[in-house]
mmCIF file of C-alpha atoms in Angstrom:
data_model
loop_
_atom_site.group_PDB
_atom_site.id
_atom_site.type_symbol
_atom_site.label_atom_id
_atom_site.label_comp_id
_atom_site.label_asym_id
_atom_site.label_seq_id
_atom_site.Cartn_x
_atom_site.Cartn_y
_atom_site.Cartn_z
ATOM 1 C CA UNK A 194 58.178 54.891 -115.920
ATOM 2 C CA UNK A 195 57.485 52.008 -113.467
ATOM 3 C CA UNK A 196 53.457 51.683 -113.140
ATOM 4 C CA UNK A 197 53.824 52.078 -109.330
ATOM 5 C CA UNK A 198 55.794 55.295 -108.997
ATOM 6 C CA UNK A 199 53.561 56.899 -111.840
ATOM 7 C CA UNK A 200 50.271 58.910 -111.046
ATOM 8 C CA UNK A 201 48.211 58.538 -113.635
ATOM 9 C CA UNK A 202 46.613 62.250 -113.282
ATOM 10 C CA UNK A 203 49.260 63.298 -115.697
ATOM 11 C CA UNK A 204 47.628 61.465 -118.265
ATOM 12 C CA UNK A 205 44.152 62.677 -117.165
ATOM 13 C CA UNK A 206 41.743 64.541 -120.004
ATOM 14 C CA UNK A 207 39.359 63.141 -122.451
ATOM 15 C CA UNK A 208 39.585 61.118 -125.285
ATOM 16 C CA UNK A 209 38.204 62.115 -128.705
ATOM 17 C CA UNK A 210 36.111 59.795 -129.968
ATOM 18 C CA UNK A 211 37.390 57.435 -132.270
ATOM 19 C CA UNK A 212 37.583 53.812 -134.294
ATOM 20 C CA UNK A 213 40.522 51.809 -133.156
ATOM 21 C CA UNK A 214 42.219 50.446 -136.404
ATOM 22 C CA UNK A 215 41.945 46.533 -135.244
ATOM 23 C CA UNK A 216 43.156 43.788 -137.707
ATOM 24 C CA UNK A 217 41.571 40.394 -138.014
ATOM 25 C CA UNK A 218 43.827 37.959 -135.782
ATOM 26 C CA UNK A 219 44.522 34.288 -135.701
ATOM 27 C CA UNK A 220 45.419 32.242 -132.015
ATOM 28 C CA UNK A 221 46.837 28.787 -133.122
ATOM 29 C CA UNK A 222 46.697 25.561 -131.297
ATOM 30 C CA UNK A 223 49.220 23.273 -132.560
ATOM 31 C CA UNK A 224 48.775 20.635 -129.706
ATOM 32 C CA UNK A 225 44.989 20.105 -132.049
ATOM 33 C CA UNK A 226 46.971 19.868 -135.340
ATOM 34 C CA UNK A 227 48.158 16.418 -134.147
ATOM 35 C CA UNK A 228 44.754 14.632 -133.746
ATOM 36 C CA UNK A 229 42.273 13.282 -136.669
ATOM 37 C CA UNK A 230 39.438 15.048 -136.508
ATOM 38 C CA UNK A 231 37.253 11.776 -137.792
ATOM 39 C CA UNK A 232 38.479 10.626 -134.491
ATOM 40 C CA UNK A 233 37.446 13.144 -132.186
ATOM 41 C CA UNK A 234 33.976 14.101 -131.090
ATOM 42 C CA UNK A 235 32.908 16.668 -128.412
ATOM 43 C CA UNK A 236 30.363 15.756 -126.284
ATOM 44 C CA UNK A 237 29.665 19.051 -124.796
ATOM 45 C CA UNK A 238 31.000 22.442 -124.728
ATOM 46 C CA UNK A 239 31.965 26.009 -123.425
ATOM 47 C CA UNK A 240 34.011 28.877 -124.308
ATOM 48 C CA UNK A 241 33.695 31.982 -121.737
ATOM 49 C CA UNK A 242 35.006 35.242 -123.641
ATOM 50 C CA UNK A 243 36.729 37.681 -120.959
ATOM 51 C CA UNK A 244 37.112 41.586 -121.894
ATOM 52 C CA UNK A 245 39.391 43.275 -118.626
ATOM 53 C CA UNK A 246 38.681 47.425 -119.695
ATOM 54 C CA UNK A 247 41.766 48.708 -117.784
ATOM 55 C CA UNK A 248 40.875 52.427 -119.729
ATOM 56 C CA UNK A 249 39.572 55.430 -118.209
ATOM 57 C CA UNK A 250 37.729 55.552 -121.210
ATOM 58 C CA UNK A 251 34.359 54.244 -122.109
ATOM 59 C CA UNK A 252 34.524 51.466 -125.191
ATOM 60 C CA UNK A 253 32.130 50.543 -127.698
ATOM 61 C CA UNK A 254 33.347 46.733 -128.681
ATOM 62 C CA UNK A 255 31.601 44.941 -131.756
ATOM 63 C CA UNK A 256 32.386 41.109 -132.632
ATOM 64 C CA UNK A 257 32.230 40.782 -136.376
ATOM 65 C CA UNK A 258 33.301 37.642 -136.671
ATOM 66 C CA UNK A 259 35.014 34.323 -134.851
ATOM 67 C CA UNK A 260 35.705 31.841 -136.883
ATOM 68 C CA UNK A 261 37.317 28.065 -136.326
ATOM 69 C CA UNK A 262 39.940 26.378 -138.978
ATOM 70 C CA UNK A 263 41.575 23.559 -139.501
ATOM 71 C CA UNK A 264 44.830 24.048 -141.205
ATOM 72 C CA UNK A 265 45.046 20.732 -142.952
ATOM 73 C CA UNK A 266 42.188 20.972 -144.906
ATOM 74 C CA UNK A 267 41.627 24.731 -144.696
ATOM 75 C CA UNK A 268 37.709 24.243 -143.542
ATOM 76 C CA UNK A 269 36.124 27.104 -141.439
ATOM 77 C CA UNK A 270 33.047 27.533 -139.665
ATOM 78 C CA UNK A 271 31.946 30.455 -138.019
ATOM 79 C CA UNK A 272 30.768 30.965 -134.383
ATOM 80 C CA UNK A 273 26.850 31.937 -133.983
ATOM 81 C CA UNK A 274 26.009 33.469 -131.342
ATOM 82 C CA UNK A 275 23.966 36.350 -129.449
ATOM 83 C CA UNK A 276 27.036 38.710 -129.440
ATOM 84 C CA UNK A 277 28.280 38.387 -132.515
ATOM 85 C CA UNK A 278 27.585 41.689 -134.350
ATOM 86 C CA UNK A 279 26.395 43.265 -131.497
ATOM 87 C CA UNK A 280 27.076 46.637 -130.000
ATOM 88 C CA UNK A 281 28.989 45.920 -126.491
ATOM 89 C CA UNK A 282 28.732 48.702 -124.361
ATOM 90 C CA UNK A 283 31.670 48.292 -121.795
ATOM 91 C CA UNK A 284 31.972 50.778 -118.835
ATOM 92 C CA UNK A 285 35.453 52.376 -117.524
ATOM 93 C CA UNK A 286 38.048 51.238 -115.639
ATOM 94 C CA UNK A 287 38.107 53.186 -111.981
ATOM 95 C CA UNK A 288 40.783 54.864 -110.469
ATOM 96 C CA UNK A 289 40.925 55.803 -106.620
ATOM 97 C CA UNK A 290 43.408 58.628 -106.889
ATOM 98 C CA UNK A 291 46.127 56.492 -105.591
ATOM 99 C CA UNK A 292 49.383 55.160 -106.486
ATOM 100 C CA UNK A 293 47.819 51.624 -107.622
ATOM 101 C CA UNK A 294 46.407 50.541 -110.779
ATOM 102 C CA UNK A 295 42.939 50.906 -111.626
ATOM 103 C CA UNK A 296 40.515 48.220 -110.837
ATOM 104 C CA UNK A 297 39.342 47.248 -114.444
ATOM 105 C CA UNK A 298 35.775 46.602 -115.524
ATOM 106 C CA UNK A 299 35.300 42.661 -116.134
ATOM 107 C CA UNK A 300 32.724 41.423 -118.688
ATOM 108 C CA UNK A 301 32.410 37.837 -119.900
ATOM 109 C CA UNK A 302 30.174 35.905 -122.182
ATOM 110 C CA UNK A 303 29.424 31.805 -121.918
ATOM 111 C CA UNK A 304 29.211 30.575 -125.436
ATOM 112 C CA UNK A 305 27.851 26.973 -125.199
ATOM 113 C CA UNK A 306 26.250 23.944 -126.736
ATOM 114 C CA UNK A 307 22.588 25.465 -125.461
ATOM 115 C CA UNK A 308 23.249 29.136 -126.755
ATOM 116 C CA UNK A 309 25.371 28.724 -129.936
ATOM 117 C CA UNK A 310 26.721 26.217 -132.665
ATOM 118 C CA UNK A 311 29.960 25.647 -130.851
ATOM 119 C CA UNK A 312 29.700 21.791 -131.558
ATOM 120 C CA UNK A 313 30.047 22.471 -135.005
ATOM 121 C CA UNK A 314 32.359 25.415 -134.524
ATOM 122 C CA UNK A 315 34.749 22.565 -133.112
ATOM 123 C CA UNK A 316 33.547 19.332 -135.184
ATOM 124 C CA UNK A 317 36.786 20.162 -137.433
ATOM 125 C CA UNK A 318 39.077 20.225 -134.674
ATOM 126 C CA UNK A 319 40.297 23.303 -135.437
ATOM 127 C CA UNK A 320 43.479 24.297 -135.110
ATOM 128 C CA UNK A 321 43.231 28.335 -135.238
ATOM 129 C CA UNK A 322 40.924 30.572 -133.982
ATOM 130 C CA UNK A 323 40.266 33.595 -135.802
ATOM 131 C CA UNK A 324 38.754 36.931 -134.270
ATOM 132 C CA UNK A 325 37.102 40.014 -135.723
ATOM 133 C CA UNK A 326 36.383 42.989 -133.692
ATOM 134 C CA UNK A 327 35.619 46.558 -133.907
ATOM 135 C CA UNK A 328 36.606 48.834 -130.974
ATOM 136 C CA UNK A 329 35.437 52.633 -130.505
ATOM 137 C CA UNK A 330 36.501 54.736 -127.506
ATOM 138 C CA UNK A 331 33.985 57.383 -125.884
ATOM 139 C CA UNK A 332 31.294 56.722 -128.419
ATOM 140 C CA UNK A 333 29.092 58.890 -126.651
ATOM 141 C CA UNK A 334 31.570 61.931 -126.311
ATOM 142 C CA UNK A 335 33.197 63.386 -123.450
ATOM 143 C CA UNK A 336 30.459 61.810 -120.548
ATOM 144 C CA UNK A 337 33.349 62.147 -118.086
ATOM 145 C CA UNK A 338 34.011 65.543 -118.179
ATOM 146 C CA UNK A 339 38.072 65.539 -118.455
ATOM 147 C CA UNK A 340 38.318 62.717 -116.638
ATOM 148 C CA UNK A 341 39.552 59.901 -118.782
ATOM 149 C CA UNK A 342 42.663 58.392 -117.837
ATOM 150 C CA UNK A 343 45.557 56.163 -119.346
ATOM 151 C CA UNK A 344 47.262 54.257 -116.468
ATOM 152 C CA UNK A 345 50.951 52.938 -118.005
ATOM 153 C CA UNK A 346 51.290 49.377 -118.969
ATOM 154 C CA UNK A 347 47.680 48.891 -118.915
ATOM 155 C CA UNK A 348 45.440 48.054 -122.163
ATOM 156 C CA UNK A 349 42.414 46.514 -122.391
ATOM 157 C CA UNK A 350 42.648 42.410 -122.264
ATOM 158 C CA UNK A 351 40.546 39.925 -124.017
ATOM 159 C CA UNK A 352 41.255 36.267 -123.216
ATOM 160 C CA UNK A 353 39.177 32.903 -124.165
ATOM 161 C CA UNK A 354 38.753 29.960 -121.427
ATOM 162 C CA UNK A 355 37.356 26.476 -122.932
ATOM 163 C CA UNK A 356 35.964 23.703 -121.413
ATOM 164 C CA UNK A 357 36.193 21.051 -124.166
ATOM 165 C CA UNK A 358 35.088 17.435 -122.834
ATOM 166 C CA UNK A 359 36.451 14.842 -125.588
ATOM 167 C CA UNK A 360 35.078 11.792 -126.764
ATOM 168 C CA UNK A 361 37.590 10.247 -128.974
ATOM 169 C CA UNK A 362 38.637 6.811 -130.807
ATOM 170 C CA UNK A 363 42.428 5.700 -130.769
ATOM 171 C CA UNK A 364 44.493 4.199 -133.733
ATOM 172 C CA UNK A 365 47.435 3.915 -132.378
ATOM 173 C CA UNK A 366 47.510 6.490 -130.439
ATOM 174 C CA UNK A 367 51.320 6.237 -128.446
ATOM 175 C CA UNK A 368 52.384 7.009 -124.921
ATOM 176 C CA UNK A 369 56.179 6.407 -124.052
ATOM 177 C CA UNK A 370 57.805 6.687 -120.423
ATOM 178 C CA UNK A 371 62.071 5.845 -120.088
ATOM 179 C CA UNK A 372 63.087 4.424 -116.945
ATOM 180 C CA UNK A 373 66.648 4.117 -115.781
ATOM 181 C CA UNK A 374 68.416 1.037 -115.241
ATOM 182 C CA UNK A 375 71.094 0.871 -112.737
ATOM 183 C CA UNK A 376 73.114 -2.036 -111.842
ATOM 184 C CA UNK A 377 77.140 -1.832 -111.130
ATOM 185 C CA UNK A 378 79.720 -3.562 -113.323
ATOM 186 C CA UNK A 379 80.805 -5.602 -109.799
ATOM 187 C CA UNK A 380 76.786 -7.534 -109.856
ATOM 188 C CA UNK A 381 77.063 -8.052 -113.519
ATOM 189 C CA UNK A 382 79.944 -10.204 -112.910
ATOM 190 C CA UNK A 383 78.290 -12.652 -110.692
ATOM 191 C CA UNK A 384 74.935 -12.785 -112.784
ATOM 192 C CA UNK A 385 74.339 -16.109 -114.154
ATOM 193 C CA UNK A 386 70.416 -15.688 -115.333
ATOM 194 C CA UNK A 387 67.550 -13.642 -115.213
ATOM 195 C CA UNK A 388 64.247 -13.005 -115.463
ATOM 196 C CA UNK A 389 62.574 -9.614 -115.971
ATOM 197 C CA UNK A 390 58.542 -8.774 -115.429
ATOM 198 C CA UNK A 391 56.096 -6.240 -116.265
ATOM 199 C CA UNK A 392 53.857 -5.894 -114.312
ATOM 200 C CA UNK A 393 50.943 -3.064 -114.027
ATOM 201 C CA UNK A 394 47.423 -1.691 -115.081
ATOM 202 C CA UNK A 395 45.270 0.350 -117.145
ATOM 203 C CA UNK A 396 41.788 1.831 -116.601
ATOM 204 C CA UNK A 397 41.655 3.560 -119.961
ATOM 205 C CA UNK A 398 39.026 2.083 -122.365
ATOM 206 C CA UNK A 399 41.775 1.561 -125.231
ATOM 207 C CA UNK A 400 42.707 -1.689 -125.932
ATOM 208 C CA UNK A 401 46.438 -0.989 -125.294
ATOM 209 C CA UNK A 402 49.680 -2.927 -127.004
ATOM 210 C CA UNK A 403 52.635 -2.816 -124.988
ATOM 211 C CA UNK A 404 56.589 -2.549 -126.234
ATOM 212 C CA UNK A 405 59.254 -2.540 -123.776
ATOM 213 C CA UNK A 406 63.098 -1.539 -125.534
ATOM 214 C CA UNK A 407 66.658 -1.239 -123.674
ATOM 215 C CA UNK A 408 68.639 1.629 -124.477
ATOM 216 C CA UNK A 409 71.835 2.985 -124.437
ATOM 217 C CA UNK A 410 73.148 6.257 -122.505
ATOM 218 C CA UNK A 411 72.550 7.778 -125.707
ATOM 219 C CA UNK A 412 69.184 6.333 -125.717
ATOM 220 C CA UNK A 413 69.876 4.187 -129.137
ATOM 221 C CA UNK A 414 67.793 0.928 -129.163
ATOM 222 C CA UNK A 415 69.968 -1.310 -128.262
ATOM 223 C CA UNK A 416 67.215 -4.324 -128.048
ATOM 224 C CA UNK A 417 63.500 -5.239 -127.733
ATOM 225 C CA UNK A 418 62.477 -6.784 -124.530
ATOM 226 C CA UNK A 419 58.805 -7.339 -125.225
ATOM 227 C CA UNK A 420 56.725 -6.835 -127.804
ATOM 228 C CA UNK A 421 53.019 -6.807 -128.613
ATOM 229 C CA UNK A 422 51.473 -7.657 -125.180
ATOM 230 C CA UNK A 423 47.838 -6.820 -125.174
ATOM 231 C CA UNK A 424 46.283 -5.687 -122.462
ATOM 232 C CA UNK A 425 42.176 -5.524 -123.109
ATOM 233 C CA UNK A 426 40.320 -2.490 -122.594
ATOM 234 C CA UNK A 427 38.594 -1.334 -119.259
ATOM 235 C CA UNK A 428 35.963 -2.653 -119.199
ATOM 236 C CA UNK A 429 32.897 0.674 -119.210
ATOM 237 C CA UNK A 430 30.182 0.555 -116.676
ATOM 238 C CA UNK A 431 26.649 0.701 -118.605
ATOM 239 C CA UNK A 432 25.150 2.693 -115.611
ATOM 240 C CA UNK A 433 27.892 5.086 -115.854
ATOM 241 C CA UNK A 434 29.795 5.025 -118.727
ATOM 242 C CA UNK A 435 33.042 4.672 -116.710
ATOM 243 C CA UNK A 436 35.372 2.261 -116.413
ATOM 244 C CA UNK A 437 35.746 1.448 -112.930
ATOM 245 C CA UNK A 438 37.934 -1.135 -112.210
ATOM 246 C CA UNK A 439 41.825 -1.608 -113.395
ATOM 247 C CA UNK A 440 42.815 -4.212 -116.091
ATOM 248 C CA UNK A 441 46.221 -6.037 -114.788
ATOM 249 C CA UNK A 442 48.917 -7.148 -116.837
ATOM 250 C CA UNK A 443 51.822 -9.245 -115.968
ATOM 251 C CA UNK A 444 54.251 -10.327 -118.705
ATOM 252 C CA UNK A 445 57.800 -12.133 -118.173
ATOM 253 C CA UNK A 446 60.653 -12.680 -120.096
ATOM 254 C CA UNK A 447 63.902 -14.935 -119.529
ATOM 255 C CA UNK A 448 67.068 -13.279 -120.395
ATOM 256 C CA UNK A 449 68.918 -15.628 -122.644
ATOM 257 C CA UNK A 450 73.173 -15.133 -122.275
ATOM 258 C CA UNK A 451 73.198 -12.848 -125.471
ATOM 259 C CA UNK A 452 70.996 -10.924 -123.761
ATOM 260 C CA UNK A 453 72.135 -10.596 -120.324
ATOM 261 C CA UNK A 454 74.933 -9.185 -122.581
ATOM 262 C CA UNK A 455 73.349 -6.475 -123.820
ATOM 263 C CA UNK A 456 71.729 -5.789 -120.408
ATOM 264 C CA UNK A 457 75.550 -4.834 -119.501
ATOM 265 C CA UNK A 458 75.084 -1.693 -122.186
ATOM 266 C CA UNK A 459 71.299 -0.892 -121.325
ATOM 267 C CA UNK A 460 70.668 2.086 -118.882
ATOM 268 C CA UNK A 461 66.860 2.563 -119.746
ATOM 269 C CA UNK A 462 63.664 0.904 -120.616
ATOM 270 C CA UNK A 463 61.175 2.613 -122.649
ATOM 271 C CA UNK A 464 57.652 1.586 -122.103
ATOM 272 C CA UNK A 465 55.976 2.365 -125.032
ATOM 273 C CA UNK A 466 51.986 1.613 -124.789
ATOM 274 C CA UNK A 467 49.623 2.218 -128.135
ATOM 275 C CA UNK A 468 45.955 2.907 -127.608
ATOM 276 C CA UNK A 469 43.551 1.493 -130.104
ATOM 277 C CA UNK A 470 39.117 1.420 -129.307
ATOM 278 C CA UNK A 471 38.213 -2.197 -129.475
ATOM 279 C CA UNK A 472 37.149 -3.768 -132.693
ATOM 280 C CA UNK A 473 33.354 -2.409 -133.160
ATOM 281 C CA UNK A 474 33.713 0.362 -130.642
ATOM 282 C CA UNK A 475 32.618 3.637 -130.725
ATOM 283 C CA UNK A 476 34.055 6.949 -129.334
ATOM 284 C CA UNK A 477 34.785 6.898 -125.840
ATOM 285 C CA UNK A 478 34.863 9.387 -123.256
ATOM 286 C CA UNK A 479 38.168 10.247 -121.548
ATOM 287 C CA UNK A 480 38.055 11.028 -117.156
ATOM 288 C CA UNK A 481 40.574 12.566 -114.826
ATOM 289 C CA UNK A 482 40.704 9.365 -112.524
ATOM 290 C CA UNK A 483 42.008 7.151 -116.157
ATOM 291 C CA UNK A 484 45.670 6.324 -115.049
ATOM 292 C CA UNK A 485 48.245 3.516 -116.741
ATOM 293 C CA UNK A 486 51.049 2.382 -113.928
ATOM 294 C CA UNK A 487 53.845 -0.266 -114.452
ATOM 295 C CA UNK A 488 57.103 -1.634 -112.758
ATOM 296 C CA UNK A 489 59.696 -3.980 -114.162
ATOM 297 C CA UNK A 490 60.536 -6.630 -111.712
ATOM 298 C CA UNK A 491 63.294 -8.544 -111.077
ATOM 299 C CA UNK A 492 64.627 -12.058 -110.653
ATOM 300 C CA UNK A 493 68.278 -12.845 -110.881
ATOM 301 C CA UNK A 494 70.617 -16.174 -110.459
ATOM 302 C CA UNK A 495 73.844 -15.124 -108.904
ATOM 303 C CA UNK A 496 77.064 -17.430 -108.810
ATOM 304 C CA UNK A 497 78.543 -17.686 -105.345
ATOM 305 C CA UNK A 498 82.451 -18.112 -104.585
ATOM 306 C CA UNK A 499 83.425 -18.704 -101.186
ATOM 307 C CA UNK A 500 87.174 -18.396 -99.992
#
């Protein structure tokens, strides 16, 4: 039945006091699998555990166990905190007699650097995240007197939110963007030379090694344009820590008549910019206003014909 045509007094009475059968369950991350971990370094963090009770029904939730692991090497450590193996006593949801769902009871828990080992629950870089929980409904008995309720297509919801501020070296780390070229077959015809720049800049603290290829429709490599231009790293502020100002870059390259010819076939550039921490430097941190931005430029010699 749809959840908003269906009363949920039909489904009123009391639930007998059980143990929900609850197996151990893994969440991956692939999107971690991908990074070193000798690499990567957490300066802070937080995880808040959410538990939405949408149950007439009062629950008795127990953490046994949350544990981090990286797939790769199969290392685990386990979460310490104040909750784990502790009785959770978690309250009904509540139900107005009407037509809507019930409004569920909302608990959450911040697990942090100050209150748990969460820096070395992530210094692996996990890529799973393993939970073990015991659930019991109406512990206590019947408290409500007949008045537990199932609403339909509501069960109790646990989620996990992280804040996870990196720190991080590069080794190559690779960005790519594709650009499209368009030029007709009519202004190919009167081209006689050319000269193409990039020109942009960086704020991120990577020293950063630019490659610029031509491609196809297909996107086959049909050429290289320009190849290892390096562009030093922002430079950081030592009161803040921050880079603050942009590093510019502006490379040019003259298009010799073989390759004017394969500019004919091209119909993208690929940018393709490697990040690597400067010889002797240490993990960096990583900020929302970092930003990379480029533009190929531009210069042709055109033959003129007059009539």
């Amino acid at each position: 039945f749809p959840s908003h045509d269906t009363d949920p007094l039909w489904l009123r009475g009391a639930f007998l006091p059980q143990d929900l059968d609850i197996p151990a369950s893994m969440t991956a991350i692939p999107e971690l699998s991908k990074l070193s971990a000798d690499a990567v370094q957490f300066d802070r963090a937080s995880l808040v555990l959410r538990l939405e009770n949408t149950l007439g029904a009062e629950l008795k939730v127990r953490p046994r166990r949350f544990w981090a692991e990286r797939s790769q090497t199969g290392a685990q450590v386990d979460l310490q905190h104040a909750i784990i193996n502790k009785n959770l006593w978690i309250d009904r949801a509540v139900w107005n007699g009407g037509v809507g769902a019930p409004a569920p009871k909302t608990y959450s828990w911040e697990i942090n650097n100050q209150n748990s080992n969460i820096l070395d629950f992530l210094s692996a870089l996990p890529d799973k995240i393993g939970v073990e929980v015991d659930v019991s409904v109406n512990p206590m008995g019947n408290t409500a007197g007949f008045m537990d309720f199932v609403y339909p297509d509501a069960l109790p919801k646990f989620s996990i939110d992280a804040r996870l501020p990196l720190k991080f070296a590069a080794q190559n780390l690779a960005f790519s963007d594709t650009v499209a070229w368009t030029l007709q077959e009519s202004e190919y015809e009167a081209l006689k030379s050319a000269t193409l720049w990039l020109k942009g800049e960086t704020m991120f603290p990577f020293e950063t090694r630019l490659l610029v290829e031509m491609l196809d429709g297909s996107g086959q490599v049909l050429d290289t344009l320009i190849q290892n231009v390096v562009v030093p790293a922002g430079q950081l502020n030592p009161n803040t820590g921050q880079v603050e100002q942009a590093m510019a870059f502006n490379q040019s390259v003259e298009l010799t008549e073989a390759r004017l010819q394969v500019l004919k076939q091209t119909e993208f550039f690929k940018l393709r910019a490697f990040f690597n921490t400067p010889p002797g430097g240490n993990v960096v941190s990583m900020k929302s206003h970092y930003y990379m931005d480029f533009k190929l430029v531009a210069r042709a010699g055109i033959n003129i014909g007059f009539n």
